GROMACS .gro file of C-alpha atoms in nm:
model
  325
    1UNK     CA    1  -1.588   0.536   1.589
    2UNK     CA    2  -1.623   0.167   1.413
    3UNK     CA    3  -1.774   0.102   1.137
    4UNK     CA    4  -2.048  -0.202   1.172
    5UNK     CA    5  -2.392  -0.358   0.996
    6UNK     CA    6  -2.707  -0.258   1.102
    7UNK     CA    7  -2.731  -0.653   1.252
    8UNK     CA    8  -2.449  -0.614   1.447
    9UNK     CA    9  -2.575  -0.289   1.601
   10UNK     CA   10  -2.854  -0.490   1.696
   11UNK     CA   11  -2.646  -0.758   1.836
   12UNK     CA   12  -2.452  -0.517   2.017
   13UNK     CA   13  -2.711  -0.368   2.181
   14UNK     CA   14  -2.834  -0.632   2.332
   15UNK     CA   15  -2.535  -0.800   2.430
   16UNK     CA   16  -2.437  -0.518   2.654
   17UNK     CA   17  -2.795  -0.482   2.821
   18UNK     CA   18  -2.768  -0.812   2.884
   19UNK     CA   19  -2.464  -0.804   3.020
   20UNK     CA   20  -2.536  -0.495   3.209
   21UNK     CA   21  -2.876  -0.621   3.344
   22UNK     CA   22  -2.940  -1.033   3.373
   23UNK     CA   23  -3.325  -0.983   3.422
   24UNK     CA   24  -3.297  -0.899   3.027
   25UNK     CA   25  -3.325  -1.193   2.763
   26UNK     CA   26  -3.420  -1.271   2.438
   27UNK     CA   27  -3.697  -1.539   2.270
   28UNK     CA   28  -3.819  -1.587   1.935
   29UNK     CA   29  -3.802  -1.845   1.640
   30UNK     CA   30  -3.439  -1.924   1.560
   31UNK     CA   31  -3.256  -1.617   1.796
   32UNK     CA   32  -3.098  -1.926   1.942
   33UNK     CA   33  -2.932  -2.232   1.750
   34UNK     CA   34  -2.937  -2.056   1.394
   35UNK     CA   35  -2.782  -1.752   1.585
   36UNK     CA   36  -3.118  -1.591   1.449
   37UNK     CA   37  -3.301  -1.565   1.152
   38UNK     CA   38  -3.106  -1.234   1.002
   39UNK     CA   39  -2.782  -1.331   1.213
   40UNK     CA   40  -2.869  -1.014   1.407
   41UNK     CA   41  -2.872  -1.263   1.741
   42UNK     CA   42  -2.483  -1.405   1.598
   43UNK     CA   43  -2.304  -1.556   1.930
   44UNK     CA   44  -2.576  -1.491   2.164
   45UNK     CA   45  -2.656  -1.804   2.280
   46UNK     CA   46  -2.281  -1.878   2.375
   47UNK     CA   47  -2.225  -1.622   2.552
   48UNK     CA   48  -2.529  -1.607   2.746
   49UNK     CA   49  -2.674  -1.980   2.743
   50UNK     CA   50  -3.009  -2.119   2.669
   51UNK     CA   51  -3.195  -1.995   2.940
   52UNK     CA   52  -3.170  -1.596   2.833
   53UNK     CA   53  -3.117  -1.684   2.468
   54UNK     CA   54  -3.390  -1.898   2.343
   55UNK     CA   55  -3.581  -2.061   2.041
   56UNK     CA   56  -3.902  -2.071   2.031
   57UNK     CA   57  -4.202  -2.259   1.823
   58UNK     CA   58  -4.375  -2.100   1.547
   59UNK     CA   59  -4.647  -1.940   1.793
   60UNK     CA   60  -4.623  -1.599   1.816
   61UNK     CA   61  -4.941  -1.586   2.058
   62UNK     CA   62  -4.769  -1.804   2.273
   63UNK     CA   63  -4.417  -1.678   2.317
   64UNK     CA   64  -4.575  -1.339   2.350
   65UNK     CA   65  -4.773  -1.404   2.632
   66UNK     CA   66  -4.539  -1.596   2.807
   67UNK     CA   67  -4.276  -1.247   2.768
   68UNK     CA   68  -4.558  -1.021   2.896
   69UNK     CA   69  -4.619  -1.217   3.213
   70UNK     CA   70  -4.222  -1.267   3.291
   71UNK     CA   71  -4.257  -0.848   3.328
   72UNK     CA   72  -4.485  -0.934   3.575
   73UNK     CA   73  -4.195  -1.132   3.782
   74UNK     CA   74  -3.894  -0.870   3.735
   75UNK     CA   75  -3.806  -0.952   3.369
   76UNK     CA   76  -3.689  -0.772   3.122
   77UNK     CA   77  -3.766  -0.981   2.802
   78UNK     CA   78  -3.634  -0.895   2.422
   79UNK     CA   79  -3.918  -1.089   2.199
   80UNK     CA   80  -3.811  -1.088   1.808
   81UNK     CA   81  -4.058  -1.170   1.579
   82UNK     CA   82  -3.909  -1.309   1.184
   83UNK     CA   83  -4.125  -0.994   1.040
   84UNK     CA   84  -4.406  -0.766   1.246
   85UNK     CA   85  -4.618  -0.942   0.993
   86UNK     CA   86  -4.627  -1.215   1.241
   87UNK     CA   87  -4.650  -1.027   1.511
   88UNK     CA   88  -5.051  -1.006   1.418
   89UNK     CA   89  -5.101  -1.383   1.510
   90UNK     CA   90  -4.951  -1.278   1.877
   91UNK     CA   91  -5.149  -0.913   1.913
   92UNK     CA   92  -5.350  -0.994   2.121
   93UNK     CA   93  -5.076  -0.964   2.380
   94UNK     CA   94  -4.926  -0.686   2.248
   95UNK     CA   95  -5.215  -0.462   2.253
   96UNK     CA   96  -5.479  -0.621   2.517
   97UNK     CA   97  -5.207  -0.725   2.794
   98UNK     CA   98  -4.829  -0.494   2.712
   99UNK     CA   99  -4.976  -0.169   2.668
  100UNK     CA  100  -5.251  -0.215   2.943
  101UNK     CA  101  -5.050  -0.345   3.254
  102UNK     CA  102  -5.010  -0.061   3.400
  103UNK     CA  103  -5.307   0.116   3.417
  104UNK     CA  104  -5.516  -0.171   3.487
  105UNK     CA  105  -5.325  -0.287   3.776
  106UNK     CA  106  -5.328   0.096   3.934
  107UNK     CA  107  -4.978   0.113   3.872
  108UNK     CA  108  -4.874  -0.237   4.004
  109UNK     CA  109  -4.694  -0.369   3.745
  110UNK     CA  110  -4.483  -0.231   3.487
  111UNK     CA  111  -4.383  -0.397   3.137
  112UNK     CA  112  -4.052  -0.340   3.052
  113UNK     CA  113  -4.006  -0.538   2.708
  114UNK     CA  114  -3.953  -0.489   2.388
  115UNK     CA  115  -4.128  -0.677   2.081
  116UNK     CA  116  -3.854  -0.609   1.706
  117UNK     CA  117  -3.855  -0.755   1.433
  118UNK     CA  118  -3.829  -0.596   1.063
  119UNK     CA  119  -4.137  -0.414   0.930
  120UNK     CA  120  -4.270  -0.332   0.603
  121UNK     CA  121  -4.144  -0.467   0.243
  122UNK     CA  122  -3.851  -0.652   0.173
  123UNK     CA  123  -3.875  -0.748  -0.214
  124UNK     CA  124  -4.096  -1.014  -0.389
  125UNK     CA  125  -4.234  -1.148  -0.005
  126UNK     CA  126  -4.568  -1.105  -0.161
  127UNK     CA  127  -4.884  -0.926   0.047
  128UNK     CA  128  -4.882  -1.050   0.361
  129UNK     CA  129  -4.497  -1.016   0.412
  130UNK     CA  130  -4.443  -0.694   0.331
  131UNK     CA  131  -4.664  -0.459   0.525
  132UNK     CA  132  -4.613  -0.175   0.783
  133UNK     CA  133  -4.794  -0.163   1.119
  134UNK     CA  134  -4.635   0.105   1.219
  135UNK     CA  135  -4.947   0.363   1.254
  136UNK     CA  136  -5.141   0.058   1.429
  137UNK     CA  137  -4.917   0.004   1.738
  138UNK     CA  138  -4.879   0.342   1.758
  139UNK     CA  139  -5.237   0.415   1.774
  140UNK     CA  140  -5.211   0.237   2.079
  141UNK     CA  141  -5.174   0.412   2.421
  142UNK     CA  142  -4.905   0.278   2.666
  143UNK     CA  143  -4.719   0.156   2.332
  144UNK     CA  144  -4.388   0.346   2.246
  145UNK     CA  145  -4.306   0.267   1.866
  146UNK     CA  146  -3.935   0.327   1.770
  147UNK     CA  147  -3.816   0.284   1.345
  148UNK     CA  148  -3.464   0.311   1.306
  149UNK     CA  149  -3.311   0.420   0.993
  150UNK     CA  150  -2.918   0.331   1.053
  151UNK     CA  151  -2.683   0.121   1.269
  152UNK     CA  152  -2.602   0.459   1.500
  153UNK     CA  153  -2.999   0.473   1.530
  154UNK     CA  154  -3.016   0.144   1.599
  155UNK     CA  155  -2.787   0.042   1.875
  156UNK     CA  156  -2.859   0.379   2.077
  157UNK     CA  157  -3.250   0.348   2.064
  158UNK     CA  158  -3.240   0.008   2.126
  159UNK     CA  159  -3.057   0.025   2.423
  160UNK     CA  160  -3.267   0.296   2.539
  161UNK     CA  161  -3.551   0.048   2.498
  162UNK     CA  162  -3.428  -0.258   2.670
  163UNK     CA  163  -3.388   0.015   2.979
  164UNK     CA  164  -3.758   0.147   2.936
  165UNK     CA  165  -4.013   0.035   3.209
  166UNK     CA  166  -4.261   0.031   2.946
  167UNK     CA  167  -4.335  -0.188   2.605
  168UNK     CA  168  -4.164  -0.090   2.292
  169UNK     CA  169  -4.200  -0.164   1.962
  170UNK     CA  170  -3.833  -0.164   1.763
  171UNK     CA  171  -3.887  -0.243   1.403
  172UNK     CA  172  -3.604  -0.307   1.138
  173UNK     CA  173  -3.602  -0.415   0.796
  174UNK     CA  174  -3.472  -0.701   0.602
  175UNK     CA  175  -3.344  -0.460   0.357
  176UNK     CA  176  -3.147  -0.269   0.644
  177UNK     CA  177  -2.933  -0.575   0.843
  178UNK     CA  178  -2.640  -0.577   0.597
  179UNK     CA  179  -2.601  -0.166   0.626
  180UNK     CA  180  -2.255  -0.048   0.719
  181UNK     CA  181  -2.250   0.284   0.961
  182UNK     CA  182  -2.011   0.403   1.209
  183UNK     CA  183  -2.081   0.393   1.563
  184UNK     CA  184  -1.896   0.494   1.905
  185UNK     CA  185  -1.685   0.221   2.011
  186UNK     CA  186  -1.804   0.283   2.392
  187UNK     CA  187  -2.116   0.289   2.529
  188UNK     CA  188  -2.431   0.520   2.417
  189UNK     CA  189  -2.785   0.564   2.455
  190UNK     CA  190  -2.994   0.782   2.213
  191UNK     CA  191  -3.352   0.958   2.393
  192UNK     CA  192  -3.665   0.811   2.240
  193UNK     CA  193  -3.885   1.054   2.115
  194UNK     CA  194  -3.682   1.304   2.000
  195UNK     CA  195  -3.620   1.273   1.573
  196UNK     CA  196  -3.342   1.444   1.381
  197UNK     CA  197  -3.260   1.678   1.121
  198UNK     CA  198  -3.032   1.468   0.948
  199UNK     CA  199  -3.002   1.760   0.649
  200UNK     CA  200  -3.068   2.084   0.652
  201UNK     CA  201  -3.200   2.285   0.454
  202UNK     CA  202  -3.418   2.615   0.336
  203UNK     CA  203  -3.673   2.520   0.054
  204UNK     CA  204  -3.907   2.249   0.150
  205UNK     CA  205  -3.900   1.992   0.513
  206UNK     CA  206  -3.895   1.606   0.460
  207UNK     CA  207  -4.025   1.404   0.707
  208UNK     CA  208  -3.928   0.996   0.681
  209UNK     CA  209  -3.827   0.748   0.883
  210UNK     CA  210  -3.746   0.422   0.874
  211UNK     CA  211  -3.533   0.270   0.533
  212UNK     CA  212  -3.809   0.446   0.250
  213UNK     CA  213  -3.554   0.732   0.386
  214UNK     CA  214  -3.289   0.647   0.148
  215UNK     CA  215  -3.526   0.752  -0.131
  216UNK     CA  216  -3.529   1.108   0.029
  217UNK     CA  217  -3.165   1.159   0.077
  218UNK     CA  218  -3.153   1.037  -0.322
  219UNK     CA  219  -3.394   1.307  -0.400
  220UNK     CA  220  -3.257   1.552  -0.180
  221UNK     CA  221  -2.890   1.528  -0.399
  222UNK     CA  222  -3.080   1.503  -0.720
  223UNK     CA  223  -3.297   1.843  -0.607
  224UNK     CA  224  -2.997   2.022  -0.474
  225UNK     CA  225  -2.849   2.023  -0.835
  226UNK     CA  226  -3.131   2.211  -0.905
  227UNK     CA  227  -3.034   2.501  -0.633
  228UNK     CA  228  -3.325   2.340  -0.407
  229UNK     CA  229  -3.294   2.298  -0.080
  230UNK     CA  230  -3.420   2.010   0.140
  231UNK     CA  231  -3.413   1.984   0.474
  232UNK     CA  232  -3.491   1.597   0.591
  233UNK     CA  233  -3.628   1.486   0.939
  234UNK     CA  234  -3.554   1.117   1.080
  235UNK     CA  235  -3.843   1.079   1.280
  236UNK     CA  236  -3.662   0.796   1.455
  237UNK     CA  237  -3.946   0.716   1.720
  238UNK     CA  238  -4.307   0.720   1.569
  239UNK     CA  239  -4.471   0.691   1.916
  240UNK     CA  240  -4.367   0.985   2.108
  241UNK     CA  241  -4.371   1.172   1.791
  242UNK     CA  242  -4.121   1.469   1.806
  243UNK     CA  243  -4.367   1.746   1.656
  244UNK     CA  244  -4.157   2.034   1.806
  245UNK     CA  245  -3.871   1.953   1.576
  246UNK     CA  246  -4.158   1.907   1.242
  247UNK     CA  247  -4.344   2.235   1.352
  248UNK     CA  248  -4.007   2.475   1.382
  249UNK     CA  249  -3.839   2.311   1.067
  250UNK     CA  250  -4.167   2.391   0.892
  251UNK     CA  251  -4.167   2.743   1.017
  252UNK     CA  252  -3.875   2.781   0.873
  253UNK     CA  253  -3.897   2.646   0.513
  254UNK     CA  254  -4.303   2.702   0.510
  255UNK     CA  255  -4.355   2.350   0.279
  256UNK     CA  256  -4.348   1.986   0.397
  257UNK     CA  257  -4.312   1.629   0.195
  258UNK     CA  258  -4.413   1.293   0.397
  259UNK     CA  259  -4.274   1.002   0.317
  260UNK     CA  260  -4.381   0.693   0.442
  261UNK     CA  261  -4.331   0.337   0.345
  262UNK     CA  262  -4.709   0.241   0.417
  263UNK     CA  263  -5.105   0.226   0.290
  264UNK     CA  264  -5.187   0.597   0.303
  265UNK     CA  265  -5.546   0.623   0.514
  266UNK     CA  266  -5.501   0.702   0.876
  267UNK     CA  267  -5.115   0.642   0.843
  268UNK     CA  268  -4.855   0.825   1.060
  269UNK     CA  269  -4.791   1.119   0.741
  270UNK     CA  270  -5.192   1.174   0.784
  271UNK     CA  271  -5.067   1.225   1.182
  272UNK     CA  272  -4.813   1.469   1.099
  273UNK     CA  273  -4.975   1.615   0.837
  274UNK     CA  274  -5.291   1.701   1.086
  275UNK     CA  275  -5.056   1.823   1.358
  276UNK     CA  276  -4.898   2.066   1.084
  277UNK     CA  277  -5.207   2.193   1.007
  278UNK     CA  278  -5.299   2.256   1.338
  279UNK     CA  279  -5.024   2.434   1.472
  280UNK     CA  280  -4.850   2.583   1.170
  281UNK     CA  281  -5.085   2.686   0.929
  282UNK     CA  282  -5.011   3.070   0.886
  283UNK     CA  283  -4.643   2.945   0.851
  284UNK     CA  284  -4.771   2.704   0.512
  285UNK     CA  285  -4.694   2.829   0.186
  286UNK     CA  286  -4.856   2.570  -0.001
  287UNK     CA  287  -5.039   2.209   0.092
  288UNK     CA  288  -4.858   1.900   0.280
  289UNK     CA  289  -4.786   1.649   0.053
  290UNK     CA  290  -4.790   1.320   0.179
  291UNK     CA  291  -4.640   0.997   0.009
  292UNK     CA  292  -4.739   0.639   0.082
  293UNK     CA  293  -4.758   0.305  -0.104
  294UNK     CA  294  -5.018   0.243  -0.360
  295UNK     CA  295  -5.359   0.158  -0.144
  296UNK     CA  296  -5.358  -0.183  -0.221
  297UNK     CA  297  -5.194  -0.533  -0.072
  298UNK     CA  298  -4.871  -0.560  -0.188
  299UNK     CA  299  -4.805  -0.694  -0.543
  300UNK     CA  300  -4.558  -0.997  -0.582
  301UNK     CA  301  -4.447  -0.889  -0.940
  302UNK     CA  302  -4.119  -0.687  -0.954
  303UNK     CA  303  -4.281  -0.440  -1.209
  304UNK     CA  304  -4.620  -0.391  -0.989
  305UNK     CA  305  -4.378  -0.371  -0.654
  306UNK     CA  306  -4.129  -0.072  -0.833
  307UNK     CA  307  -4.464   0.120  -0.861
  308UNK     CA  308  -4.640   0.063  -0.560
  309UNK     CA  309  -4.357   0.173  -0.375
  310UNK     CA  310  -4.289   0.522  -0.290
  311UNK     CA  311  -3.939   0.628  -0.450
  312UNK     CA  312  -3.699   0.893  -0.497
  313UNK     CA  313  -3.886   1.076  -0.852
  314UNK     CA  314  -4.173   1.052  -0.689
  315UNK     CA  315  -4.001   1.271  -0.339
  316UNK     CA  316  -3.916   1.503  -0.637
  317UNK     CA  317  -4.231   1.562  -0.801
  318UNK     CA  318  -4.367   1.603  -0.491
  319UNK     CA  319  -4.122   1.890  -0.358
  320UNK     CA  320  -4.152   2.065  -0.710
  321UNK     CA  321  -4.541   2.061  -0.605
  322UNK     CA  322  -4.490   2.261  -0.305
  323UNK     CA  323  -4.270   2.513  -0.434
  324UNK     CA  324  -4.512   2.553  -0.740
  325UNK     CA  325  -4.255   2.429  -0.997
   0.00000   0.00000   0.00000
């Protein structure tokens, strides 16, 4: 094992799919020349050239559209967007032309490409910089929607993505590209789809995913002071959603905690939260509690931000709720 950033697991993994596979490239603003915009693209363009490593203009629309139709001609394209807050000037392709290839061309064409990018809030970016989109691509059919929460994560899911005949949403986080975690030193690819118990435990089930998982894990050591025992889910991939793995750790601690970085009506934890219902109720020994951001845009003050964020006291309160505490 090796210990690297979350931006170089990035960088790795699409190094070696490009090496591995020259119908795979990368566009976006600044992936090039600046050896990208979070250094996650760093020696790219060297090693590969400006014709599978390249910068693009500020047009998201454009750039996107021109990825979806080089599927259409054997291609394998890697499109970064600076945030997934840009990503809504460029939908359009995403959701009208990626996701629907397939079916409406009776199986004709496949789109094998990836669109990543970092998602949700970073800081003081202000409200419309910091939001998650998570639940809307995944709403989508033909869409596969993937939220690492670590460099191991990262690389392995991403690889699996680049290889996936269909689109995929990757989606970081500013916050995440100067993590350190250790990965293999040869090659690996992680399933997508499947999530992770990445602590187990007795008392109450934590579902997160994504970096508003950190807050969890600080609960989690805080609670187990108090002889309570968490057991934490990394959903990993929000689109296949791994219910199996939710539904039998629920069974077996009969309470669950959601914890998602995003505006609470029809989010993903409303998703899981319905799917608990429905196939585990008997097993439920008190209500899901789900925790989102405030349901509001963003704030840009520091103070407002602290509290419209989700954070670790408030993954406490919430588990003392379900065990009646």
């Amino acid at each position: 094992m090796k210990t690297i950033q979350f931006r170089e697991a990035i960088c790795e993994a699409m190094s070696e799919e490009m090496r591995r596979d020259e119908s795979v490239y990368l566009m976006g603003e600044e992936v090039a020349e600046y050896n990208g915009a979070y250094k996650a693209s760093k020696g790219m363009l060297d090693e590969f050239g400006p014709k599978r490593v390249i910068d693009t203009p500020i047009a998201e629309l454009g750039f996107a559209g021109i990825a979806v139709g080089s599927t259409m001609t054997g291609n394998r394209p890697i499109v970064e967007y600076m945030t997934f807050n840009f990503s809504l000037v460029g939908i359009d392709q995403i959701i009208n032309n990626a996701a629907k290839i397939r079916q409406m061309s009776g199986g004709q064409f496949k789109c094998p490409i990836v669109f990543r990018g970092p998602t949700a809030s970073a800081g003081q970016l202000g409200a419309t910089h910091s939001q998650a989109f998570e639940n809307w691509f995944a709403n989508t059919p033909g869409l596969k929607v993937v939220v690492p929460s670590n460099p191991y994560d990262a690389k392995g899911l991403l690889k699996a993505a680049i290889r996936d005949d269909d689109p995929v949403i990757f989606m970081e986080s500013e916050q995440m590209y100067g993590d350190k975690g250790e990965v293999p030193e040869g090659e690996y690819v992680l399933p997508i789809g499947v999530a992770e118990i990445k602590r187990k435990g007795d008392d109450v089930t934590i579902v997160s995913f994504g970096k508003i998982i950190k807050e969890a894990y600080k609960a989690a050591d805080e609670l187990e002071k108090e002889g309570i025992s968490c057991e934490i889910i990394d959903l990993r991939t929000v689109r296949p959603m791994d219910r199996k793995t939710i539904i039998e750790s629920v069974k077996k601690t009969n309470r669950l905690v959601v914890l998602e970085e995003a505006w609470p009506f029809g989010s993903v934890a409303t998703e899981i939260t319905y799917s608990v219902q429905a196939e585990a109720f008997d097993y439920l020994d008190a209500p899901v509690v789900k925790l989102n951001t405030a349901d509001t845009p963003a704030p840009y003050s520091p103070v407002l931000l602290k509290e419209w964020l989700p954070n670790s006291d408030d993954v406490i309160q919430a588990v003392k709720k379900v065990l009646y505490q």
